[in-house]
Amino acid sequence: MIAPAADHYRFQSGALALLVHAAFFALLIFGITWQAKEPAGVVVDLWSNLPTPEAKPAIKPVEPPPPAPEPIKKVAPKPAPPAPVKTPDIALKEKRVQEEKRKQEQMKQEQLKKEQLKQEQTRLAEQARQQQAQADLARRAQAQQSAAQQSIVNDYTGRIQSKIQSKLNKALCGDGKPQLEFDIALLPTGQLRGNPILRKGSGLAACDKAVENAILQSDPLPVPPQPEAFSFFRELHLKFRPNE
Amino acid sequence: MKIEATPDFSFLTMLANASFIVQLVMLLLLVASFMSWLFIFQKMFALRVAIKQADEFEKEFWGGADLNHIFQNLTSGRLTPRGMEKIFEAGFREYAKLKKQSGLDISSVMDGTRRAMRAAYQREVDALERKLAFLATVGSVSPYVGLFGTVWGIMNSFRGLANVGQATLAHVAPGIAEALIATAMGLFAAIPAVIAYNRYTHDIDRLAIRYESFMEEFSNILQRQAR
């Protein structure tokens, strides 16, 4: 029997086959990894509470210029004593020139002082204006926010009332115009915390009981998901007029 | 529920996340692919050697050398003769044996010689064709095996989708990508196997034709000598 020629090349063939598969896997690994693009990272800040709108000034107040060096107050030299008659003409002339010079210097300094004062005043005025603007901005933002919150609060109080109303058995409250007031406490999930407390009864024990049952049945009550709006719902004072 | 912001699409994690059946299919395909590549290279070397040997032997044979001398060279050699040499050796050996026996006419001597050569030829061609059937099998079956793995993986990934309330592409895509690796591997095994099979059968056919023509021509030479 003849030995098949292929046997001589078993190891070579095995090595080559391994090489081919290594290449194939390299292609798969790098080819696929290369296609899987890393999405750009997203940075998320988690806030437990909405930040109060900071009324930061859009423009920083201009740094006040460093105060100019205080002009050295020179004691104005006393006018020279009347020249003695003896003094020669030339000396007298010199003195006069000096005096003139001194006067001019004084005038200059005064002008400088006035200018500085003016600058200071304008700076102060500017600052005041900016502060005013900031305050305005803050007030407006607050007003806006509170308005938005107010609308949310109104919305949800309406929903709570209507939910309870829908569960209420009005037949137990008679024909009159009974008024009841309840205090309830809520958890952030809308569930009741403790039992509702009757603040002002209608005079009809059955009616009081019916309203209380309605409140208990409508647990959980709708509450706003925003934590700052929910703060209005932690303690609620509810007024009921079952027959209206 | 785990939120995966960035589904990991690297190849190895996809392999690791695939279901057991799909992994099994992939392993099977990997083995099949490796074996088929092994045979591809083996056959490549073997055929190259066989063609070279046939070339050399034909050159020597038609070079006008003495038949006895060629036979001596072949049988005394350290290596077992192969291919065309083997056919020559078997034929010449049988011819010499029959020639020694008295009382046989030429046609029966030639018949015996031809039978001996035919047997050697068949053995040679059979040796060359060994393992080609494996290549044919891998070439035709492994795409289906890969497809099976893919179908299974996609089935699983859709079943997982049923448990999710809101179906998004992100839920299905990784599973399908995993499953598709099986098809890729099946094709990777099948394509070279089919190409190699076609090529090698063609080469072997040509070689067999050369062997057969050699047999006919050699028979003619022997017949002439026998007279």
PDB file of C-alpha atoms in Angstrom, chain A residues 7 19 30 73 81 97 116 119 153 162 168 197 201 206 226 229 235:
ATOM      1  CA  ASP A   7       1.020  12.746   5.199  1.00  0.00           C
ATOM      2  CA  LEU A  19      -2.863  30.686  10.375  1.00  0.00           C
ATOM      3  CA  PHE A  30     -11.054  43.870  14.906  1.00  0.00           C
ATOM      4  CA  LYS A  73      -1.820 118.398  50.554  1.00  0.00           C
ATOM      5  CA  PRO A  81       6.777 138.786  53.322  1.00  0.00           C
ATOM      6  CA  VAL A  97       7.478 133.792  38.850  1.00  0.00           C
ATOM      7  CA  GLN A 116     -12.112 111.973  40.487  1.00  0.00           C
ATOM      8  CA  GLN A 119     -15.915 109.440  38.238  1.00  0.00           C
ATOM      9  CA  VAL A 153     -50.832  73.284  43.006  1.00  0.00           C
ATOM     10  CA  SER A 162     -62.650  65.670  42.320  1.00  0.00           C
ATOM     11  CA  LEU A 168     -68.334  60.234  48.042  1.00  0.00           C
ATOM     12  CA  ILE A 197     -58.569  64.484  60.820  1.00  0.00           C
ATOM     13  CA  GLY A 201     -67.910  68.656  61.118  1.00  0.00           C
ATOM     14  CA  ALA A 206     -73.046  59.938  58.722  1.00  0.00           C
ATOM     15  CA  GLN A 226     -41.999  67.752  41.249  1.00  0.00           C
ATOM     16  CA  ALA A 229     -44.470  71.472  44.198  1.00  0.00           C
ATOM     17  CA  GLU A 235     -50.176  68.808  54.825  1.00  0.00           C
TER      18      GLU A 235
END
